[in-house]
Coordinates of C-alpha atoms in Angstrom, one line a residue:
M1 CA 51.8 143.6 99.8
D2 CA 51.5 145.7 102.9
Y3 CA 54.1 147.5 104.1
K4 CA 54.5 148.8 108.0
V5 CA 58.2 149.8 107.1
I6 CA 60.3 151.1 105.0
S7 CA 63.6 151.6 105.0
A8 CA 63.9 154.1 103.1
D9 CA 67.9 154.2 103.3
N10 CA 70.2 150.9 103.6
H11 CA 73.8 149.3 102.5
I12 CA 75.7 146.6 101.3
I13 CA 79.5 145.7 100.6
E14 CA 79.4 144.2 97.6
A15 CA 79.8 139.9 98.1
P16 CA 83.2 139.3 97.4
H17 CA 82.8 137.6 94.2
T18 CA 80.7 140.3 92.3
F19 CA 83.4 142.2 90.3
T20 CA 85.2 138.8 89.0
T21 CA 81.0 137.9 88.3
Y22 CA 79.8 140.1 87.3
L23 CA 82.4 141.9 85.3
P24 CA 82.8 141.6 81.6
K25 CA 85.7 138.3 80.5
E26 CA 88.5 141.2 79.4
Y27 CA 88.4 142.7 82.8
R28 CA 88.2 139.7 85.2
D29 CA 92.6 139.1 85.9
R30 CA 91.5 143.8 86.9
A31 CA 88.7 142.8 89.1
P32 CA 88.2 144.8 92.7
R33 CA 89.2 142.3 95.1
I34 CA 88.1 142.2 98.5
L35 CA 92.2 142.2 100.4
R36 CA 93.7 142.6 103.7
G37 CA 94.8 145.4 104.9
A38 CA 97.2 146.5 107.6
D39 CA 95.3 147.3 110.9
G40 CA 94.3 143.5 110.7
G41 CA 90.6 143.9 108.8
D42 CA 89.7 143.3 105.4
G43 CA 88.8 146.1 102.3
W44 CA 87.9 146.7 98.8
S45 CA 90.7 146.1 97.1
F46 CA 90.3 148.3 93.3
D47 CA 94.7 148.8 92.7
G48 CA 95.4 145.3 93.6
K49 CA 97.4 146.9 96.5
P50 CA 96.7 146.4 100.4
P51 CA 93.1 148.2 101.6
G52 CA 94.2 151.4 102.7
K53 CA 90.4 151.7 104.5
T54 CA 89.2 148.7 106.0
F55 CA 85.8 147.5 107.0
G56 CA 84.4 149.4 110.3
L57 CA 81.7 151.6 110.3
N58 CA 80.3 151.4 107.3
A59 CA 79.3 147.5 108.9
V60 CA 78.8 148.0 112.8
A61 CA 75.0 146.8 112.3
G62 CA 74.3 144.1 115.7
R63 CA 77.2 145.4 117.4
P64 CA 77.0 148.4 120.4
F65 CA 78.0 151.7 121.1
E66 CA 81.1 150.9 123.1
D67 CA 82.7 148.0 120.5
Y68 CA 82.6 150.3 117.4
K69 CA 85.5 150.3 114.9
A70 CA 87.0 153.0 113.1
S71 CA 88.5 150.2 110.4
G72 CA 90.1 146.7 110.7
L73 CA 87.0 144.9 110.8
T74 CA 86.8 141.4 108.4
V75 CA 84.4 139.6 106.8
D76 CA 83.5 136.7 109.2
E77 CA 83.3 139.5 111.3
I78 CA 80.8 141.5 109.7
L79 CA 76.8 140.6 109.7
P80 CA 76.2 138.6 106.3
G81 CA 73.7 141.0 105.2
N82 CA 76.7 143.1 104.1
Y83 CA 76.4 141.4 101.5
D84 CA 74.1 138.4 101.4
G85 CA 70.3 139.1 99.8
A86 CA 68.3 135.9 102.5
A87 CA 70.5 137.2 105.3
H88 CA 70.2 140.6 105.0
L89 CA 66.1 140.0 104.6
K90 CA 66.5 137.6 107.6
D91 CA 67.6 140.8 109.9
M92 CA 64.8 143.3 108.1
D93 CA 62.5 140.6 109.7
A94 CA 63.8 140.5 112.7
D95 CA 63.6 143.7 113.8
G96 CA 60.1 144.6 112.1
V97 CA 61.0 146.0 108.6
D98 CA 59.0 145.2 105.5
A99 CA 61.1 146.6 103.3
A100 CA 63.9 148.2 102.0
T101 CA 66.0 150.8 99.1
I102 CA 69.7 149.3 98.7
Y103 CA 72.3 152.3 99.0
P104 CA 75.8 151.4 97.4
M105 CA 79.5 150.7 98.4
A106 CA 82.8 151.0 97.4
S107 CA 81.7 150.7 94.5
L108 CA 82.1 154.7 94.2
T109 CA 85.0 154.1 93.9
S110 CA 83.7 153.4 89.9
Y111 CA 82.7 157.3 89.6
T112 CA 86.9 158.3 90.7
L113 CA 88.9 155.8 88.3
D114 CA 91.0 157.1 85.2
D115 CA 90.5 154.6 83.7
R116 CA 86.4 155.6 82.1
P117 CA 85.5 152.0 80.4
F118 CA 87.7 150.5 83.1
A119 CA 85.2 151.9 85.5
L120 CA 82.6 152.2 83.7
A121 CA 82.1 147.9 83.5
I122 CA 82.8 147.8 87.1
L123 CA 79.7 150.5 87.8
R124 CA 77.1 148.0 85.3
A125 CA 78.8 145.0 87.4
Y126 CA 78.1 146.4 90.4
N127 CA 74.4 147.5 89.1
D128 CA 74.0 143.7 88.1
W129 CA 75.2 141.6 91.3
L130 CA 73.0 144.3 93.5
L131 CA 69.3 144.0 91.0
D132 CA 69.9 139.9 89.8
E133 CA 71.8 139.0 92.9
F134 CA 70.9 140.5 96.2
C135 CA 68.0 142.1 95.1
A136 CA 66.5 139.5 92.9
V137 CA 65.9 137.4 96.6
N138 CA 63.3 139.0 96.9
P139 CA 62.7 142.7 94.7
R140 CA 59.2 144.1 96.2
R141 CA 61.3 144.2 99.9
L142 CA 64.5 144.8 98.3
I143 CA 65.2 147.8 96.4
G144 CA 68.1 148.5 94.6
L145 CA 69.7 152.0 93.2
P146 CA 72.0 151.1 90.7
L147 CA 74.8 153.1 90.2
L148 CA 73.3 156.0 87.6
P149 CA 78.0 157.3 85.4
V150 CA 77.0 160.7 85.6
D151 CA 80.2 162.2 84.2
D152 CA 80.5 159.7 80.9
G153 CA 78.1 161.6 79.0
M154 CA 74.4 161.8 78.3
D155 CA 74.9 159.4 76.2
V156 CA 76.0 156.7 77.8
L157 CA 73.7 158.5 81.0
L158 CA 70.4 158.0 79.3
A159 CA 72.0 154.2 78.3
E160 CA 72.1 152.8 82.1
L161 CA 69.5 154.3 83.5
E162 CA 67.1 152.7 80.1
R163 CA 69.3 149.1 81.0
V164 CA 68.7 149.5 84.6
A165 CA 64.8 150.1 84.1
A166 CA 64.8 147.3 82.2
K167 CA 66.2 144.9 85.1
G168 CA 62.9 146.8 87.4
A169 CA 64.7 149.1 88.7
K170 CA 62.0 151.3 90.9
G171 CA 64.9 154.3 91.9
A172 CA 68.8 155.1 91.0
F173 CA 71.4 156.7 92.5
L174 CA 73.0 160.4 91.6
P175 CA 77.3 160.9 93.7
Y176 CA 76.7 164.1 95.3
W177 CA 79.3 165.6 93.9
S178 CA 79.8 165.6 89.9
E179 CA 80.9 167.2 87.1
R180 CA 78.7 169.8 87.1
P181 CA 75.6 170.7 89.5
Y182 CA 73.1 169.2 89.0
Y183 CA 70.9 172.5 88.3
D184 CA 73.3 173.0 85.2
S185 CA 71.0 172.4 81.8
Y186 CA 72.8 170.0 80.7
Y187 CA 70.9 167.4 83.0
E188 CA 67.4 167.9 80.8
P189 CA 67.3 165.2 79.3
L190 CA 67.8 162.8 82.4
W191 CA 64.6 164.6 84.3
T192 CA 62.5 164.0 81.6
A193 CA 63.8 160.3 81.3
A194 CA 63.8 160.2 84.8
E195 CA 60.6 161.5 85.3
Q196 CA 59.3 159.2 81.9
A197 CA 60.2 156.3 83.2
P198 CA 59.5 156.3 86.8
V199 CA 63.2 156.1 88.2
T200 CA 63.8 158.2 91.5
L201 CA 66.3 160.1 91.6
C202 CA 68.4 159.3 94.5
I203 CA 71.8 161.2 96.2
H204 CA 73.1 160.7 100.3
R205 CA 74.3 163.4 101.7
T206 CA 77.8 164.0 100.8
M207 CA 78.3 160.2 99.1
G208 CA 80.1 159.4 95.4
G209 CA 82.3 161.5 93.0
K210 CA 85.5 163.5 93.2
E211 CA 84.6 165.9 95.7
P212 CA 85.8 169.4 95.1
A213 CA 88.7 171.2 95.8
G214 CA 87.7 173.7 99.7
Q215 CA 84.6 171.9 99.7
A216 CA 84.5 168.8 100.9
T217 CA 84.9 168.6 105.3
P218 CA 88.4 168.0 106.8
R219 CA 89.4 164.8 106.6
P220 CA 89.6 163.3 109.7
E221 CA 93.7 163.3 110.1
A222 CA 92.8 167.2 110.3
A223 CA 93.0 168.0 114.6
A224 CA 91.0 165.4 116.3
G225 CA 88.0 165.6 116.9
V226 CA 87.3 166.5 113.0
N227 CA 85.9 163.4 111.9
L228 CA 82.7 163.3 114.4
A229 CA 81.9 167.1 113.5
G230 CA 81.8 165.7 109.5
I231 CA 78.9 163.1 110.7
V232 CA 77.3 165.9 111.9
Q233 CA 77.4 168.2 109.1
R234 CA 76.9 166.1 106.9
F235 CA 73.6 166.0 107.7
F236 CA 72.6 169.2 106.6
T237 CA 74.1 169.3 103.3
G238 CA 70.2 168.0 101.2
V239 CA 70.0 172.2 101.3
A240 CA 72.7 173.6 98.7
P241 CA 71.4 170.9 96.0
F242 CA 67.8 170.8 97.3
S243 CA 67.5 174.7 97.0
Q244 CA 69.4 174.4 93.5
L245 CA 67.4 172.5 92.1
T246 CA 64.0 174.1 92.8
F247 CA 64.3 177.6 92.3
T248 CA 66.3 176.9 88.7
G249 CA 62.8 175.2 88.3
V250 CA 64.0 171.7 87.9
F251 CA 60.6 170.2 89.5
E252 CA 58.3 173.3 87.9
R253 CA 59.6 171.8 84.2
H254 CA 59.8 168.4 85.2
P255 CA 56.1 167.7 88.0
G256 CA 56.9 164.3 88.1
L257 CA 60.2 164.0 89.2
K258 CA 61.1 162.4 92.4
F259 CA 64.0 163.4 94.2
V260 CA 65.7 161.8 97.6
D261 CA 68.4 163.0 99.8
A262 CA 69.9 160.2 102.5
E263 CA 70.2 160.3 105.7
V264 CA 70.0 164.1 106.4
N265 CA 67.0 164.0 108.9
F266 CA 64.8 166.9 108.9
G267 CA 64.2 168.5 111.7
W268 CA 65.8 171.5 108.9
L269 CA 62.9 171.5 106.5
R270 CA 60.4 173.4 108.2
F271 CA 62.7 176.5 109.2
W272 CA 63.6 175.2 105.4
A273 CA 60.8 175.2 103.3
L274 CA 60.3 178.9 105.7
M275 CA 63.1 180.6 104.2
M276 CA 62.9 179.8 100.9
D277 CA 59.3 180.9 101.0
Q278 CA 60.0 184.4 102.3
E279 CA 63.7 185.1 99.5
F280 CA 61.4 184.3 97.3
E281 CA 58.5 187.2 97.4
R282 CA 61.0 189.0 98.6
Q283 CA 63.9 188.5 96.1
K284 CA 62.3 187.2 92.8
H285 CA 61.7 190.1 91.0
W286 CA 65.8 191.1 91.2
A287 CA 67.3 187.7 90.2
N288 CA 64.4 186.1 87.9
P289 CA 64.6 183.3 89.1
P290 CA 62.7 180.5 86.0
L291 CA 59.8 179.1 88.8
H292 CA 56.4 180.7 89.7
T293 CA 55.4 177.7 92.4
P294 CA 55.8 179.0 96.2
P295 CA 58.8 176.5 96.8
H296 CA 57.6 174.9 99.6
E297 CA 55.0 173.2 97.3
F298 CA 57.3 171.1 95.8
I299 CA 58.1 169.5 98.8
G300 CA 56.4 166.0 99.5
K301 CA 55.8 166.0 96.2
N302 CA 58.8 166.0 94.0
L303 CA 61.9 167.0 97.5
F304 CA 61.7 163.7 99.8
V305 CA 64.1 162.9 103.3
S306 CA 64.9 159.9 104.3
V307 CA 64.9 160.3 108.4
L308 CA 66.6 158.4 111.2
D309 CA 66.1 159.3 114.5
D310 CA 65.4 162.6 114.6
F311 CA 62.4 163.7 117.4
V312 CA 63.1 167.7 116.7
G313 CA 62.1 166.5 113.2
F314 CA 58.8 164.3 114.3
E315 CA 57.6 167.0 116.8
D316 CA 57.3 169.0 113.8
A317 CA 56.4 166.6 111.9
R318 CA 52.7 166.7 114.7
R319 CA 52.5 169.8 114.1
D320 CA 53.0 170.1 110.8
P321 CA 52.2 168.1 107.2
L322 CA 54.2 169.2 104.6
V323 CA 57.1 167.6 106.7
A324 CA 55.0 164.6 107.3
S325 CA 55.2 164.8 103.7
A326 CA 58.5 164.8 102.9
A327 CA 60.1 162.0 105.2
M328 CA 60.9 158.0 105.0
F329 CA 61.5 156.8 107.9
S330 CA 65.0 154.5 107.8
I331 CA 68.1 153.0 109.8
D332 CA 71.1 152.8 107.9
Y333 CA 71.5 149.3 108.1
P334 CA 74.1 149.0 109.0
H335 CA 76.3 152.2 108.9
S336 CA 77.4 153.6 112.0
G337 CA 73.8 155.5 112.8
T338 CA 71.6 152.6 112.9
L339 CA 68.8 151.8 114.4
F340 CA 69.5 148.1 114.1
P341 CA 68.7 145.5 116.3
K342 CA 66.0 148.4 118.3
T343 CA 63.5 149.7 115.1
Q344 CA 60.7 148.8 116.9
Q345 CA 61.9 150.3 119.7
Y346 CA 63.1 153.9 118.6
I347 CA 59.6 153.9 116.5
A348 CA 57.6 153.9 120.4
E349 CA 59.9 157.0 121.5
L350 CA 59.7 158.1 118.3
T351 CA 56.4 158.2 116.9
P352 CA 53.5 159.1 120.4
G353 CA 50.9 161.8 119.5
L354 CA 51.3 161.9 115.9
D355 CA 48.6 160.6 114.2
D356 CA 48.0 157.8 112.7
D357 CA 47.6 158.9 108.4
R358 CA 51.4 160.6 109.3
K359 CA 53.1 158.3 111.6
H360 CA 51.9 155.1 107.9
A361 CA 53.0 158.2 105.7
I362 CA 56.5 158.2 107.1
L363 CA 57.0 155.0 107.9
A364 CA 56.1 153.7 104.9
G365 CA 53.3 155.2 103.2
N366 CA 55.3 157.9 101.9
A367 CA 58.5 155.3 100.7
V368 CA 56.0 153.3 98.9
R369 CA 54.5 156.5 96.7
V370 CA 57.9 157.0 96.2
F371 CA 59.5 154.3 95.1
N372 CA 56.0 153.0 93.7
L373 CA 56.3 150.1 95.6
A374 CA 51.7 150.0 95.4

């Protein structure tokens, strides 16, 4: 395909039949289902009880800002593109988007369930629905990111990576929170397997896993406005994992590994690269990091971000080719940050003065390279 615009961060809401269809028969009587919540909206229930959280900000695409709702939307009130691949592509066509990588939603619950065999069955069922149904409509345009079970043993993790790679997965999802930090040597077999597949590994700011006590963003009920503060804070959550992976030498040992953090924008990227290089030169003699390469050299080669209407980042991309090499445009459909249905208007406002090569790289070329779409 001649990709001109790729959204490197779209989402779904799993189709109502996902788990009743794709779970093994022994689990289908326990299958998660969409139920009506107390607020009148629909949401996913994993325990048979009315959902505590119903559809809202995760499915508001197509609504004006003043009609956004934190929750309370029913299946009938959200766009079919949330759960139907053909409808998703129809919305992308209307918005001038050629392809999209697909991030998960409700299935992230599989990372937190105590019943691990059941949780793994849910995870695999989601992966099958995503790759065999939703993205199968056109796998060159819908690039699904199946979930990888990071906390269930390396053999289980590698087996699922191998299974989804055999189905054609170009990338895979890792939860932001895991029992072991991603710089732990435990993950070396994963980095090797992903590098060899090749499958690009993706996190999405603070999505997925059990948040450690004291590290999570304050809950929305903590104080008025803290919910909005949390949205802003999460744009900066790529600094910690990126810095840790870089300075512990992961990319020096695995030069073919590609690692993405979605929806973190890139206005911070230039400053972060400067700080990494400065501190590497100042501190390496006593810190003894297992690294011999200036840290900035991994940006745009191994490390990538997805970006929205980040005017600061696009200004930096005009000045610095390194910034442009790491950024992949996205529209965050169908979440509250979405640029849909005004993507072309945003592109026109973001890219004046950006040379053609850098513009193409950010809008599509980097995603083609990162996810091996050529």
